[in-house]
């Protein structure tokens, strides 16, 4: 086993680290407090110009083509600076990847350069509905064929970046008579299409600069040529791309957890009680050691899943394990880091309270921890009835 990163992977990781530390970390508190849209979009554009909106996209379409390991490394570093920015970057990469994997030549040539260059500020992934979350196959949004177009009607919920996304990957039922999950198709809907209605932004606990909206389709007519993949076989696309997205969210959680622990380590060395630095108290040392060990284990799980994906191997169960472990242990890391800061950790003078809020969602979106356990268990017990 060779755990050494390639020169390209190291270069991408370092570029992401420098951008996060110099450009994102200084403004993260402001973005959290005010949601400064122009500043947020400016940073997304800069990330696109650096190649971070198409990390695993072929250079033919304007991407970096560096692979999933580089993607994981980059998202973790970006998350150290700003969780909201990391979420938008991760989801936009996921949108680009599904178009590259399933799109026609015309779809790839049209949409991918716009995503990778930043012409589209972001991409959105429209799967969740008011009545279907973890049970995504229970969706009610419909797409009806009308000549050379499809007419979409329905609504989606908790859609990241909807207010400024340039393209939406949308799932809708095209055969209501089919068995559950079998009559679903996938469509590319460009921003500005008549009948595409963006609802108000949700008031969220954390990741406040990464807007989350309801998206409605009211007789929204899209060309039949905008169908992604085969008719009535779109649910497989969702399942496959969610597995890749879990590597991104696990990496995001890892980055926030590591940044919180770094804050705690620095504070323990500076803060004195009972005549000596807190870092000299063995109880705190052991907590710090345990949490860094868990973050390292999460990192290795994520890189294993990323390697399997890049190698063309089945990676779904590995991605679920990595996302489950990284997100839950990152939540614990933020909790412990805040506790180590005492009362000041609960104030906005320190970034711990923001990190604790930002990391909380990582056990929920892209598949809850409970869903990850179901996926893992089904893999382990395959064939058992």
mmCIF file with all atom_site columns, C-alpha atoms in Angstrom, residues 67-186:
data_model
loop_
_atom_site.group_PDB
_atom_site.id
_atom_site.type_symbol
_atom_site.label_atom_id
_atom_site.label_alt_id
_atom_site.label_comp_id
_atom_site.label_asym_id
_atom_site.label_entity_id
_atom_site.label_seq_id
_atom_site.pdbx_PDB_ins_code
_atom_site.Cartn_x
_atom_site.Cartn_y
_atom_site.Cartn_z
_atom_site.occupancy
_atom_site.B_iso_or_equiv
_atom_site.pdbx_formal_charge
_atom_site.auth_seq_id
_atom_site.auth_comp_id
_atom_site.auth_asym_id
_atom_site.auth_atom_id
_atom_site.pdbx_PDB_model_num
ATOM 1   C CA . UNK A 1 67  ? -9.601  12.711 -9.663  1.00 0.00 ? 67  UNK A CA 1
ATOM 2   C CA . UNK A 1 68  ? -11.580 11.971 -6.521  1.00 0.00 ? 68  UNK A CA 1
ATOM 3   C CA . UNK A 1 69  ? -8.641  11.848 -4.115  1.00 0.00 ? 69  UNK A CA 1
ATOM 4   C CA . UNK A 1 70  ? -7.719  15.405 -5.096  1.00 0.00 ? 70  UNK A CA 1
ATOM 5   C CA . UNK A 1 71  ? -11.387 16.366 -4.717  1.00 0.00 ? 71  UNK A CA 1
ATOM 6   C CA . UNK A 1 72  ? -11.499 14.989 -1.169  1.00 0.00 ? 72  UNK A CA 1
ATOM 7   C CA . UNK A 1 73  ? -8.280  16.749 -0.207  1.00 0.00 ? 73  UNK A CA 1
ATOM 8   C CA . UNK A 1 74  ? -9.485  20.057 -1.636  1.00 0.00 ? 74  UNK A CA 1
ATOM 9   C CA . UNK A 1 75  ? -12.909 19.988 0.029   1.00 0.00 ? 75  UNK A CA 1
ATOM 10  C CA . UNK A 1 76  ? -11.345 19.222 3.419   1.00 0.00 ? 76  UNK A CA 1
ATOM 11  C CA . UNK A 1 77  ? -9.019  22.214 3.110   1.00 0.00 ? 77  UNK A CA 1
ATOM 12  C CA . UNK A 1 78  ? -11.751 24.569 1.883   1.00 0.00 ? 78  UNK A CA 1
ATOM 13  C CA . UNK A 1 79  ? -13.948 23.484 4.808   1.00 0.00 ? 79  UNK A CA 1
ATOM 14  C CA . UNK A 1 80  ? -11.204 24.511 7.223   1.00 0.00 ? 80  UNK A CA 1
ATOM 15  C CA . UNK A 1 81  ? -11.768 28.048 6.012   1.00 0.00 ? 81  UNK A CA 1
ATOM 16  C CA . UNK A 1 82  ? -15.549 28.118 5.480   1.00 0.00 ? 82  UNK A CA 1
ATOM 17  C CA . UNK A 1 83  ? -18.100 25.311 5.707   1.00 0.00 ? 83  UNK A CA 1
ATOM 18  C CA . UNK A 1 84  ? -20.623 27.145 3.519   1.00 0.00 ? 84  UNK A CA 1
ATOM 19  C CA . UNK A 1 85  ? -18.131 27.545 0.687   1.00 0.00 ? 85  UNK A CA 1
ATOM 20  C CA . UNK A 1 86  ? -17.083 23.914 0.949   1.00 0.00 ? 86  UNK A CA 1
ATOM 21  C CA . UNK A 1 87  ? -20.698 22.739 0.667   1.00 0.00 ? 87  UNK A CA 1
ATOM 22  C CA . UNK A 1 88  ? -21.348 24.799 -2.449  1.00 0.00 ? 88  UNK A CA 1
ATOM 23  C CA . UNK A 1 89  ? -18.079 23.635 -4.006  1.00 0.00 ? 89  UNK A CA 1
ATOM 24  C CA . UNK A 1 90  ? -18.821 19.989 -3.222  1.00 0.00 ? 90  UNK A CA 1
ATOM 25  C CA . UNK A 1 91  ? -22.373 20.042 -4.600  1.00 0.00 ? 91  UNK A CA 1
ATOM 26  C CA . UNK A 1 92  ? -21.314 21.918 -7.746  1.00 0.00 ? 92  UNK A CA 1
ATOM 27  C CA . UNK A 1 93  ? -18.628 19.308 -8.397  1.00 0.00 ? 93  UNK A CA 1
ATOM 28  C CA . UNK A 1 94  ? -21.253 16.587 -7.910  1.00 0.00 ? 94  UNK A CA 1
ATOM 29  C CA . UNK A 1 95  ? -23.533 18.232 -10.475 1.00 0.00 ? 95  UNK A CA 1
ATOM 30  C CA . UNK A 1 96  ? -20.655 18.455 -12.948 1.00 0.00 ? 96  UNK A CA 1
ATOM 31  C CA . UNK A 1 97  ? -19.729 14.816 -12.386 1.00 0.00 ? 97  UNK A CA 1
ATOM 32  C CA . UNK A 1 98  ? -23.232 13.498 -13.012 1.00 0.00 ? 98  UNK A CA 1
ATOM 33  C CA . UNK A 1 99  ? -23.389 15.439 -16.278 1.00 0.00 ? 99  UNK A CA 1
ATOM 34  C CA . UNK A 1 100 ? -19.989 14.099 -17.324 1.00 0.00 ? 100 UNK A CA 1
ATOM 35  C CA . UNK A 1 101 ? -20.944 10.532 -16.393 1.00 0.00 ? 101 UNK A CA 1
ATOM 36  C CA . UNK A 1 102 ? -24.432 10.413 -17.913 1.00 0.00 ? 102 UNK A CA 1
ATOM 37  C CA . UNK A 1 103 ? -24.702 13.314 -20.325 1.00 0.00 ? 103 UNK A CA 1
ATOM 38  C CA . UNK A 1 104 ? -24.721 13.302 -24.100 1.00 0.00 ? 104 UNK A CA 1
ATOM 39  C CA . UNK A 1 105 ? -21.876 14.990 -25.952 1.00 0.00 ? 105 UNK A CA 1
ATOM 40  C CA . UNK A 1 106 ? -24.113 18.011 -26.530 1.00 0.00 ? 106 UNK A CA 1
ATOM 41  C CA . UNK A 1 107 ? -25.034 18.226 -22.831 1.00 0.00 ? 107 UNK A CA 1
ATOM 42  C CA . UNK A 1 108 ? -21.425 17.930 -21.727 1.00 0.00 ? 108 UNK A CA 1
ATOM 43  C CA . UNK A 1 109 ? -20.180 20.485 -24.233 1.00 0.00 ? 109 UNK A CA 1
ATOM 44  C CA . UNK A 1 110 ? -22.866 22.971 -23.238 1.00 0.00 ? 110 UNK A CA 1
ATOM 45  C CA . UNK A 1 111 ? -23.092 22.676 -19.447 1.00 0.00 ? 111 UNK A CA 1
ATOM 46  C CA . UNK A 1 112 ? -19.679 21.560 -18.185 1.00 0.00 ? 112 UNK A CA 1
ATOM 47  C CA . UNK A 1 113 ? -17.599 24.536 -19.396 1.00 0.00 ? 113 UNK A CA 1
ATOM 48  C CA . UNK A 1 114 ? -20.125 26.891 -17.791 1.00 0.00 ? 114 UNK A CA 1
ATOM 49  C CA . UNK A 1 115 ? -19.799 25.074 -14.452 1.00 0.00 ? 115 UNK A CA 1
ATOM 50  C CA . UNK A 1 116 ? -16.028 24.693 -14.480 1.00 0.00 ? 116 UNK A CA 1
ATOM 51  C CA . UNK A 1 117 ? -15.350 28.286 -15.520 1.00 0.00 ? 117 UNK A CA 1
ATOM 52  C CA . UNK A 1 118 ? -17.675 29.804 -12.960 1.00 0.00 ? 118 UNK A CA 1
ATOM 53  C CA . UNK A 1 119 ? -20.039 31.213 -15.584 1.00 0.00 ? 119 UNK A CA 1
ATOM 54  C CA . UNK A 1 120 ? -22.609 29.308 -13.557 1.00 0.00 ? 120 UNK A CA 1
ATOM 55  C CA . UNK A 1 121 ? -22.015 30.365 -9.950  1.00 0.00 ? 121 UNK A CA 1
ATOM 56  C CA . UNK A 1 122 ? -23.049 26.893 -8.816  1.00 0.00 ? 122 UNK A CA 1
ATOM 57  C CA . UNK A 1 123 ? -25.059 23.816 -9.681  1.00 0.00 ? 123 UNK A CA 1
ATOM 58  C CA . UNK A 1 124 ? -28.010 22.362 -7.771  1.00 0.00 ? 124 UNK A CA 1
ATOM 59  C CA . UNK A 1 125 ? -29.042 18.778 -7.116  1.00 0.00 ? 125 UNK A CA 1
ATOM 60  C CA . UNK A 1 126 ? -32.869 18.531 -6.906  1.00 0.00 ? 126 UNK A CA 1
ATOM 61  C CA . UNK A 1 127 ? -33.914 15.251 -5.320  1.00 0.00 ? 127 UNK A CA 1
ATOM 62  C CA . UNK A 1 128 ? -35.459 15.846 -1.866  1.00 0.00 ? 128 UNK A CA 1
ATOM 63  C CA . UNK A 1 129 ? -39.144 16.756 -1.673  1.00 0.00 ? 129 UNK A CA 1
ATOM 64  C CA . UNK A 1 130 ? -41.488 17.817 1.143   1.00 0.00 ? 130 UNK A CA 1
ATOM 65  C CA . UNK A 1 131 ? -42.846 14.261 1.302   1.00 0.00 ? 131 UNK A CA 1
ATOM 66  C CA . UNK A 1 132 ? -39.700 12.320 0.370   1.00 0.00 ? 132 UNK A CA 1
ATOM 67  C CA . UNK A 1 133 ? -36.348 12.729 2.067   1.00 0.00 ? 133 UNK A CA 1
ATOM 68  C CA . UNK A 1 134 ? -34.507 9.524  2.905   1.00 0.00 ? 134 UNK A CA 1
ATOM 69  C CA . UNK A 1 135 ? -37.214 7.690  0.932   1.00 0.00 ? 135 UNK A CA 1
ATOM 70  C CA . UNK A 1 136 ? -36.288 9.498  -2.279  1.00 0.00 ? 136 UNK A CA 1
ATOM 71  C CA . UNK A 1 137 ? -38.129 7.007  -4.488  1.00 0.00 ? 137 UNK A CA 1
ATOM 72  C CA . UNK A 1 138 ? -41.415 8.301  -3.052  1.00 0.00 ? 138 UNK A CA 1
ATOM 73  C CA . UNK A 1 139 ? -41.069 11.581 -4.949  1.00 0.00 ? 139 UNK A CA 1
ATOM 74  C CA . UNK A 1 140 ? -44.183 13.196 -6.429  1.00 0.00 ? 140 UNK A CA 1
ATOM 75  C CA . UNK A 1 141 ? -42.742 15.634 -8.957  1.00 0.00 ? 141 UNK A CA 1
ATOM 76  C CA . UNK A 1 142 ? -44.005 14.644 -12.410 1.00 0.00 ? 142 UNK A CA 1
ATOM 77  C CA . UNK A 1 143 ? -42.623 15.060 -15.913 1.00 0.00 ? 143 UNK A CA 1
ATOM 78  C CA . UNK A 1 144 ? -45.086 14.564 -18.769 1.00 0.00 ? 144 UNK A CA 1
ATOM 79  C CA . UNK A 1 145 ? -44.001 14.144 -22.385 1.00 0.00 ? 145 UNK A CA 1
ATOM 80  C CA . UNK A 1 146 ? -45.451 16.705 -24.784 1.00 0.00 ? 146 UNK A CA 1
ATOM 81  C CA . UNK A 1 147 ? -43.983 16.410 -28.247 1.00 0.00 ? 147 UNK A CA 1
ATOM 82  C CA . UNK A 1 148 ? -40.283 17.169 -28.105 1.00 0.00 ? 148 UNK A CA 1
ATOM 83  C CA . UNK A 1 149 ? -40.515 18.575 -24.560 1.00 0.00 ? 149 UNK A CA 1
ATOM 84  C CA . UNK A 1 150 ? -41.294 17.430 -21.039 1.00 0.00 ? 150 UNK A CA 1
ATOM 85  C CA . UNK A 1 151 ? -43.508 19.458 -18.696 1.00 0.00 ? 151 UNK A CA 1
ATOM 86  C CA . UNK A 1 152 ? -42.432 19.356 -15.048 1.00 0.00 ? 152 UNK A CA 1
ATOM 87  C CA . UNK A 1 153 ? -44.759 19.943 -12.106 1.00 0.00 ? 153 UNK A CA 1
ATOM 88  C CA . UNK A 1 154 ? -43.955 19.551 -8.424  1.00 0.00 ? 154 UNK A CA 1
ATOM 89  C CA . UNK A 1 155 ? -41.609 20.887 -5.791  1.00 0.00 ? 155 UNK A CA 1
ATOM 90  C CA . UNK A 1 156 ? -38.252 20.109 -4.246  1.00 0.00 ? 156 UNK A CA 1
ATOM 91  C CA . UNK A 1 157 ? -37.035 20.999 -0.761  1.00 0.00 ? 157 UNK A CA 1
ATOM 92  C CA . UNK A 1 158 ? -33.695 21.895 0.847   1.00 0.00 ? 158 UNK A CA 1
ATOM 93  C CA . UNK A 1 159 ? -31.973 22.594 -2.473  1.00 0.00 ? 159 UNK A CA 1
ATOM 94  C CA . UNK A 1 160 ? -28.476 23.999 -1.992  1.00 0.00 ? 160 UNK A CA 1
ATOM 95  C CA . UNK A 1 161 ? -27.477 27.093 -3.981  1.00 0.00 ? 161 UNK A CA 1
ATOM 96  C CA . UNK A 1 162 ? -30.852 27.314 -5.747  1.00 0.00 ? 162 UNK A CA 1
ATOM 97  C CA . UNK A 1 163 ? -30.917 31.124 -5.702  1.00 0.00 ? 163 UNK A CA 1
ATOM 98  C CA . UNK A 1 164 ? -27.787 31.458 -7.814  1.00 0.00 ? 164 UNK A CA 1
ATOM 99  C CA . UNK A 1 165 ? -27.364 28.055 -9.482  1.00 0.00 ? 165 UNK A CA 1
ATOM 100 C CA . UNK A 1 166 ? -26.956 28.026 -13.254 1.00 0.00 ? 166 UNK A CA 1
ATOM 101 C CA . UNK A 1 167 ? -28.225 24.490 -13.796 1.00 0.00 ? 167 UNK A CA 1
ATOM 102 C CA . UNK A 1 168 ? -30.437 22.107 -11.836 1.00 0.00 ? 168 UNK A CA 1
ATOM 103 C CA . UNK A 1 169 ? -30.266 18.316 -12.002 1.00 0.00 ? 169 UNK A CA 1
ATOM 104 C CA . UNK A 1 170 ? -33.897 17.361 -11.396 1.00 0.00 ? 170 UNK A CA 1
ATOM 105 C CA . UNK A 1 171 ? -35.535 13.994 -10.776 1.00 0.00 ? 171 UNK A CA 1
ATOM 106 C CA . UNK A 1 172 ? -39.198 13.467 -11.671 1.00 0.00 ? 172 UNK A CA 1
ATOM 107 C CA . UNK A 1 173 ? -41.623 10.586 -12.174 1.00 0.00 ? 173 UNK A CA 1
ATOM 108 C CA . UNK A 1 174 ? -42.197 9.858  -15.855 1.00 0.00 ? 174 UNK A CA 1
ATOM 109 C CA . UNK A 1 175 ? -44.115 6.594  -15.433 1.00 0.00 ? 175 UNK A CA 1
ATOM 110 C CA . UNK A 1 176 ? -46.508 6.705  -12.476 1.00 0.00 ? 176 UNK A CA 1
ATOM 111 C CA . UNK A 1 177 ? -47.612 3.112  -13.133 1.00 0.00 ? 177 UNK A CA 1
ATOM 112 C CA . UNK A 1 178 ? -44.126 1.682  -12.679 1.00 0.00 ? 178 UNK A CA 1
ATOM 113 C CA . UNK A 1 179 ? -42.956 0.069  -9.453  1.00 0.00 ? 179 UNK A CA 1
ATOM 114 C CA . UNK A 1 180 ? -41.593 2.422  -6.855  1.00 0.00 ? 180 UNK A CA 1
ATOM 115 C CA . UNK A 1 181 ? -38.246 3.852  -7.962  1.00 0.00 ? 181 UNK A CA 1
ATOM 116 C CA . UNK A 1 182 ? -38.549 2.409  -11.474 1.00 0.00 ? 182 UNK A CA 1
ATOM 117 C CA . UNK A 1 183 ? -40.385 5.123  -13.394 1.00 0.00 ? 183 UNK A CA 1
ATOM 118 C CA . UNK A 1 184 ? -38.140 8.067  -12.520 1.00 0.00 ? 184 UNK A CA 1
ATOM 119 C CA . UNK A 1 185 ? -36.147 10.139 -15.008 1.00 0.00 ? 185 UNK A CA 1
ATOM 120 C CA . UNK A 1 186 ? -33.504 12.838 -14.646 1.00 0.00 ? 186 UNK A CA 1
#
